[in-house]
Short mmCIF file of C-alpha atoms in Angstrom, two decimals:
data_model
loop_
_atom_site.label_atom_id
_atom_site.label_comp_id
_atom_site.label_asym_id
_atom_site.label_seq_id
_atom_site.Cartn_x
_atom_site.Cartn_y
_atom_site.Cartn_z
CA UNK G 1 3.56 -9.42 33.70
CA UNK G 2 0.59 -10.60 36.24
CA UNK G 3 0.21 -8.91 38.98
CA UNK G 4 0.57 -10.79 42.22
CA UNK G 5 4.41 -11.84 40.78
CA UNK G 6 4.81 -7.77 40.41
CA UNK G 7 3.91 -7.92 44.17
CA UNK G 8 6.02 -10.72 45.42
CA UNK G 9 9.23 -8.94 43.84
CA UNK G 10 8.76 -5.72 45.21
CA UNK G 11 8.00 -7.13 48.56
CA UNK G 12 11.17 -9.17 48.14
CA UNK G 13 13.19 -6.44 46.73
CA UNK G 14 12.39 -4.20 49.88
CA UNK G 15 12.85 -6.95 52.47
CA UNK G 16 16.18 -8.04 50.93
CA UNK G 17 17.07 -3.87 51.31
CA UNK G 18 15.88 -3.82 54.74
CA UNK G 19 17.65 -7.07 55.85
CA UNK G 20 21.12 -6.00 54.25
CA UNK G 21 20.63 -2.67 57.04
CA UNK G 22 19.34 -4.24 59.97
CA UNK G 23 20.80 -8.31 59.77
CA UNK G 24 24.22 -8.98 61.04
CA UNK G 25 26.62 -10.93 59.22
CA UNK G 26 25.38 -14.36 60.04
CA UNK G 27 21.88 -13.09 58.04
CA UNK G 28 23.81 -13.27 54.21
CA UNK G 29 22.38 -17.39 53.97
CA UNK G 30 18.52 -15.76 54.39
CA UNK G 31 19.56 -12.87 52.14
CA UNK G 32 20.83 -14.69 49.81
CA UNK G 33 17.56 -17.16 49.69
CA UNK G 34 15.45 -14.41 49.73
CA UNK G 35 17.36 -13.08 46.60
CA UNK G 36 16.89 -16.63 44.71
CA UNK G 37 13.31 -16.33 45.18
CA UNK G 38 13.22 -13.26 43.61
CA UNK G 39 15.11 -14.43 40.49
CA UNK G 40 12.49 -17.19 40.52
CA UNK G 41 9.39 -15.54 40.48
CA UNK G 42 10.90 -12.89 37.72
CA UNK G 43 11.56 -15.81 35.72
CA UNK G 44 8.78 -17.47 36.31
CA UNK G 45 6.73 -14.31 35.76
CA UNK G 46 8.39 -13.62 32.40
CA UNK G 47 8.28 -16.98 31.21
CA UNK G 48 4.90 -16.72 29.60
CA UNK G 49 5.47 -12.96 28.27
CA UNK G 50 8.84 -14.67 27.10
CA UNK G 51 6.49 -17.77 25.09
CA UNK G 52 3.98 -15.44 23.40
CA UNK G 53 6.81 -13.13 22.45
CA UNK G 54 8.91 -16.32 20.68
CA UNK G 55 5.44 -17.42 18.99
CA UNK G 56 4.60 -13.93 17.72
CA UNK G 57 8.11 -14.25 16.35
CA UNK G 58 8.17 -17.55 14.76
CA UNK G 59 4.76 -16.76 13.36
CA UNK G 60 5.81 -13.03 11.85
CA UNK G 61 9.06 -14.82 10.56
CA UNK G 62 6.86 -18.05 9.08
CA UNK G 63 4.84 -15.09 7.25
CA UNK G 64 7.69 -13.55 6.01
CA UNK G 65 9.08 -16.63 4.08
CA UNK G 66 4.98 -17.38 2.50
CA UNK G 67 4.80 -13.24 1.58
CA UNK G 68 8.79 -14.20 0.07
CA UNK G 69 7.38 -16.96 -1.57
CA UNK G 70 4.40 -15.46 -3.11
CA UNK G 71 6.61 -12.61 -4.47
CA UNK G 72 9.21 -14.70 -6.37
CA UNK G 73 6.53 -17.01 -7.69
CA UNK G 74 4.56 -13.91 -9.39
CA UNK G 75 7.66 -12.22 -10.32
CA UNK G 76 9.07 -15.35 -12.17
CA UNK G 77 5.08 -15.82 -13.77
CA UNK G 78 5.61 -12.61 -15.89
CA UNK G 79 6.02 -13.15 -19.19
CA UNK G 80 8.09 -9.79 -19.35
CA UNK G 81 11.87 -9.80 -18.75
CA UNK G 82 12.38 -8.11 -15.47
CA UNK G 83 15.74 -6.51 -14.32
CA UNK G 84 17.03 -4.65 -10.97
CA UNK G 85 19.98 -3.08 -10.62
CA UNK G 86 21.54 0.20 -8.73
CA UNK G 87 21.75 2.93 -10.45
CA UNK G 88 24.72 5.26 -9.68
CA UNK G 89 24.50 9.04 -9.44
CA UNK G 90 26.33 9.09 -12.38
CA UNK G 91 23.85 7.19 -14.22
CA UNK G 92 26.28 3.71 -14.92
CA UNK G 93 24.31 0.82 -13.80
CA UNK G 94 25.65 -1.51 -11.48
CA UNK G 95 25.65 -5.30 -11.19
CA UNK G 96 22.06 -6.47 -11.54
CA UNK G 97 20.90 -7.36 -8.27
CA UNK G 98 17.69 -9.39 -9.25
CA UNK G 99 16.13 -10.93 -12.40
CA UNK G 100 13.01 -12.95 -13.29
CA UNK G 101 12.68 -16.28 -14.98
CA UNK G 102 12.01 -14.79 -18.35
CA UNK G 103 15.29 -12.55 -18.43
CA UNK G 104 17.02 -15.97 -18.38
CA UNK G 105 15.15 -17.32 -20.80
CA UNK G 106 15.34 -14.49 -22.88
CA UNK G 107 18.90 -13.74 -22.60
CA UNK G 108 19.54 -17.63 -22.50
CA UNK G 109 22.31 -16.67 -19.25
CA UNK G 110 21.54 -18.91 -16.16
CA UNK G 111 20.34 -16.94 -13.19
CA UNK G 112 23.46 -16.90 -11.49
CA UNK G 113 25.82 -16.12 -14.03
CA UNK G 114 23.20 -13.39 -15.33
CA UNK G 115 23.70 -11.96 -11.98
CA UNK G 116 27.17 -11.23 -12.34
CA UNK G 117 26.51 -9.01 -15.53
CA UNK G 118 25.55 -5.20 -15.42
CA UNK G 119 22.68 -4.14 -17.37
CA UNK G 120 25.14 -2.23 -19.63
CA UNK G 121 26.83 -5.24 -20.42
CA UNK G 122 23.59 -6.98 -21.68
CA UNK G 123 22.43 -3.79 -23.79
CA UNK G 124 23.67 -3.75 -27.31
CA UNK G 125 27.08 -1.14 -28.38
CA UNK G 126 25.19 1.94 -29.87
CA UNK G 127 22.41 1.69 -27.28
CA UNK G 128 25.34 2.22 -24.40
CA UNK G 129 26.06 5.26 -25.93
CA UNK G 130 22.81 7.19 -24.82
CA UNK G 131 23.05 5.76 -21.49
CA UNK G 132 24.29 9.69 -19.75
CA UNK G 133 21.01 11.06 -21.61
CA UNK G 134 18.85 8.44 -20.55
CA UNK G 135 19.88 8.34 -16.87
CA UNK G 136 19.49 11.64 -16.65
CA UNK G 137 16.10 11.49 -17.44
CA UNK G 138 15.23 8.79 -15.19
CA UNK G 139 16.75 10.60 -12.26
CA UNK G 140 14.27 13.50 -13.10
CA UNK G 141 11.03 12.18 -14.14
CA UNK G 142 11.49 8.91 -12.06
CA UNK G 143 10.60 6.68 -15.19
CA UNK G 144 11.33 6.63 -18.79
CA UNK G 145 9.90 3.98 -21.65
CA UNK G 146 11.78 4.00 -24.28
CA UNK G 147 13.20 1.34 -27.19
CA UNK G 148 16.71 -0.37 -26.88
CA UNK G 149 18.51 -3.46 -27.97
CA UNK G 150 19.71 -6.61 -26.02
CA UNK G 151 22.05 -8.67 -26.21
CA UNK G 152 21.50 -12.30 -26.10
CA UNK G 153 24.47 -14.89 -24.35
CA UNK G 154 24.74 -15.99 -28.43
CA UNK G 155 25.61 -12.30 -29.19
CA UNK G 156 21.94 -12.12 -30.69
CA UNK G 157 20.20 -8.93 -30.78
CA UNK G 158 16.70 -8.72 -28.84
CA UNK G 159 14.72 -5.22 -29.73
CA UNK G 160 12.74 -4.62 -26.70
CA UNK G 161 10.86 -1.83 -25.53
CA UNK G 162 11.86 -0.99 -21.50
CA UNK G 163 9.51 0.80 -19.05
CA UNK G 164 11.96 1.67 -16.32
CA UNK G 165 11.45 2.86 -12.90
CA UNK G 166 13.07 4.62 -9.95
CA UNK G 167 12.73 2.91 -6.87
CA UNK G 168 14.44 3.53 -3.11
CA UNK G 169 15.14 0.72 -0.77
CA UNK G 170 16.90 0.52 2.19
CA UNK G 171 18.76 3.54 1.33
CA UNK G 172 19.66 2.10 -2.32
CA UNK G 173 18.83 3.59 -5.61
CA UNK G 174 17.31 0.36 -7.60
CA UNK G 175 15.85 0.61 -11.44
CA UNK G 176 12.97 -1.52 -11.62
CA UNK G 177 13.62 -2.27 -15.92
CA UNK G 178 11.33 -4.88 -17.18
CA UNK G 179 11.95 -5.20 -21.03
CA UNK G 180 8.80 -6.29 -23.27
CA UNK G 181 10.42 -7.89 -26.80
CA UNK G 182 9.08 -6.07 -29.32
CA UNK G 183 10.98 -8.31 -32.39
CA UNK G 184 6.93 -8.95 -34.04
CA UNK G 185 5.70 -5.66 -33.78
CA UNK G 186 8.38 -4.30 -35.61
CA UNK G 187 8.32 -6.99 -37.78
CA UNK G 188 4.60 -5.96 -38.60
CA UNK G 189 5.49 -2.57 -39.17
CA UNK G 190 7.98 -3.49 -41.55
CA UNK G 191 5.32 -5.60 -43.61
CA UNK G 192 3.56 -2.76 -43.30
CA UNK G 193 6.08 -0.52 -44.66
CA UNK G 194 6.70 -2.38 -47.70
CA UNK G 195 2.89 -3.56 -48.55
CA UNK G 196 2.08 0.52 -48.61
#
């Protein structure tokens, strides 16, 4: 606020005090004059702290949506199938609460009916069954790589090798899973296998 408004309020303030003691009755037309000036010059005062505050607003907000932007469009350009999900205390995921382009693709769901699934529900039968061991571990170390099967929307089976993470947000427990198919490699190692 500048300071010769600052001024002209206080001075106001105090005469409008002073007048309300000393004026009789007939004085409440001034008073009340001398209060609207007042609530002029505040607004008027404000009015420009009021501006830069809306700009500095609209322009964080505008930079919001670009850093938004800039995040989906690099976390649909990995190649790797990405998942996020919460992660209970007891270790059962819950509904996955974000996926990348290439989980679609890979699963062949569409993004909004992926959405609805849990990451159990995508991982194959006997891989479910290690899930108390596995959470467990994750709560502990934080992270945990290890080798599991997916399930495609065909009922295919997609080996994939998933580098999981612990993360906090906003007072939620998230896994950060993103899956890397590992169907060639083991491929390879079974030509291996067999040439030997």
């Amino acid at each position: 606020m500048k300071r010769w408004p600052t001024i002209v309020c206080v001075l106001c303030a105090a005469a409008i005090a002073a007048a309300q003691w000393v004026a009789p009755a007939t004085m409440h037309g001034v008073l009340g004059a001398l209060l609207f000036v007042l609530v002029v010059l505040t607004a008027l005062a404000q009015r420009g702290a009021l501006r830069s505050t809306i700009l500095s607003l609209e322009a964080a907000h505008s930079e919001q949506i670009r850093s938004e932007h800039r995040y989906r469009a690099l976390f649909d350009a990995c190649s790797d199938a990405i998942f996020v999900f919460d992660l209970a205390n007891d270790g059962r995921a819950g509904p996955l609460a974000e996926v990348n382009e290439a989980a679609c693709v890979s699963l062949g769901y569409a993004r909004d009916r992926l959405l609805t699934r849990t990451f159990d529900q995508i991982e194959a039968p006997e891989a479910r069954r290690e899930l108390g061991e596995r959470a467990s571990t994750l709560r502990r170390a934080g992270s945990l790589v290890y080798e599991t099967v997916l399930l495609t929307n065909g009922g295919q089976r997609l080996p994939v090798e998933l580098n999981t993470r612990l993360v906090e947000m906003g007072g939620r427990r998230l896994c950060l899973a993103i899956a890397r198919n590992v169907a060639a490699r083991q491929e390879r190692e079974c030509l291996l296998r067999d040439m030997s």
